C-alpha atoms as one frame of an Amber mdcrd trajectory, in Angstrom:
protein
   0.000   0.000   0.000   2.963   2.355   0.565   3.696   2.080  -3.169   0.367
   3.758  -3.940   1.385   6.770  -1.876   4.713   7.052  -3.726   2.998   6.703
  -7.075   0.239   9.165  -6.179   2.818  11.718  -5.045   4.891  11.158  -8.187
   1.856  11.721 -10.395   0.812  14.832  -8.477   4.304  16.344  -8.802   4.615
  15.471 -12.476   1.256  17.120 -13.211   2.474  20.291 -11.503   5.763  20.028
 -13.407   3.923  19.737 -16.719   1.872  22.839 -15.878   5.011  24.814 -15.038
   6.682  23.462 -18.177   3.732  24.615 -20.298   3.983  28.069 -18.701   7.730
  28.080 -19.489   8.608  28.350 -15.815  11.497  25.973 -16.399  13.278  26.312
 -13.078  10.165  25.228 -11.146   9.310  22.577 -13.744  12.806  21.131 -13.371
  12.499  21.039  -9.599   9.112  19.319  -9.778  10.187  16.794 -12.421  13.204
  15.943 -10.262  11.011  15.496  -7.204   8.552  13.343  -9.138  11.416  11.128
 -10.319  12.400  10.424  -6.745   8.851   9.281  -5.997   8.658   7.205  -9.181
  11.872   5.438  -8.191  10.512   4.724  -4.735   7.310   3.368  -6.309   9.430
   1.150  -8.575  11.277  -0.238  -5.613   8.098  -1.473  -3.944   6.014  -2.425
  -6.975   5.565  -6.195  -7.362   3.513  -6.302 -10.563   5.949  -6.549 -13.485
   3.544  -4.931 -15.951   3.061  -1.912 -13.684   6.810  -1.798 -13.055   7.453
  -1.588 -16.785   4.944   1.255 -17.112   6.426   3.155 -14.177   9.941   2.600
 -15.543   8.929   3.913 -18.985   7.309   7.016 -17.490  10.344   7.573 -15.289
  12.604   7.545 -18.336  10.234   9.886 -20.209  10.169  12.428 -17.382  13.892
  12.077 -16.801  14.528  12.934 -20.434  12.297  16.006 -20.166  14.125  17.072
 -17.000  17.413  16.766 -18.901  16.025  18.910 -21.738  14.901  21.553 -19.260
  18.284  21.450 -17.551  19.944  22.183 -20.896  17.522  25.091 -21.449  18.337
  26.483 -17.995  22.066  26.073 -18.606  21.768  27.933 -21.929  19.772  30.715
 -20.293  22.363  31.022 -17.546  25.189  31.021 -20.068  23.478  33.750 -22.108
  22.813  35.780 -18.968  26.442  35.613 -17.789  27.838  36.359 -21.258  25.766
  39.525 -21.467  26.955  40.977 -18.164  30.288  41.987 -16.761  31.141  39.691
 -13.905  28.009  37.604 -14.414  27.167  36.964 -10.783  26.600  40.598  -9.953
  23.443  40.780 -12.078  21.799  37.601 -10.787  18.805  37.711  -8.545  18.883
  35.824  -5.279  18.667  32.095  -6.021  19.236  32.427  -9.760  22.105  30.475
 -11.201  22.452  28.484  -8.016  21.637  25.023  -9.246  23.374  23.149  -6.437
  20.058  21.872  -5.015  19.004  20.737  -8.476  22.318  19.000  -9.062  22.097
  17.260  -5.689  18.569  16.131  -6.486  19.616  14.664  -9.832  22.675  13.058
  -8.304  20.360  11.410  -5.783  18.259  10.083  -8.624  21.332   8.841 -10.422
  22.479   6.755  -7.479  19.135   5.854  -5.912  19.376   2.434  -4.325  22.760
   1.928  -5.982  21.049   0.525  -9.086  19.753   3.334 -11.264  21.797   5.760
 -13.261  19.271   8.066 -14.823  21.063  11.387 -14.904  24.587  12.606 -14.952
  26.869  14.991 -16.727  27.271  12.817 -19.817  25.104   9.807 -18.957  21.868
   9.627 -20.929  21.008   5.978 -20.346  18.740   4.110 -17.974  19.821   0.786
 -16.671  16.983  -1.678 -16.833  17.889  -3.183 -13.479  15.875  -0.539 -11.628
């Protein structure tokens, strides 16, 4: 029954992420996709039904890929912002350009349970042993 809670939370977060993505609020969409991935991975861990596991795994990969795309968009925006200003950091608003929390979140996803490697600097593959 705990799996249902993980899956419900994952779905709720991914719906919010999709809304933010549609509104082009990429920083928040990225955060929510990352959070949803953590819940999807937890749901995978406890799911016993192989058919449901395959579905959850496929959705996890889909949302992970979108999170990676958004991360590239954010990186490009940050690069453009710092190229256009002298010193770069001086023109940033509080919290902008500070992706440490996002990186930690994705690193957590990448090493969750020691089995999955979803995201990384150059890693774009999902091991099927999740």
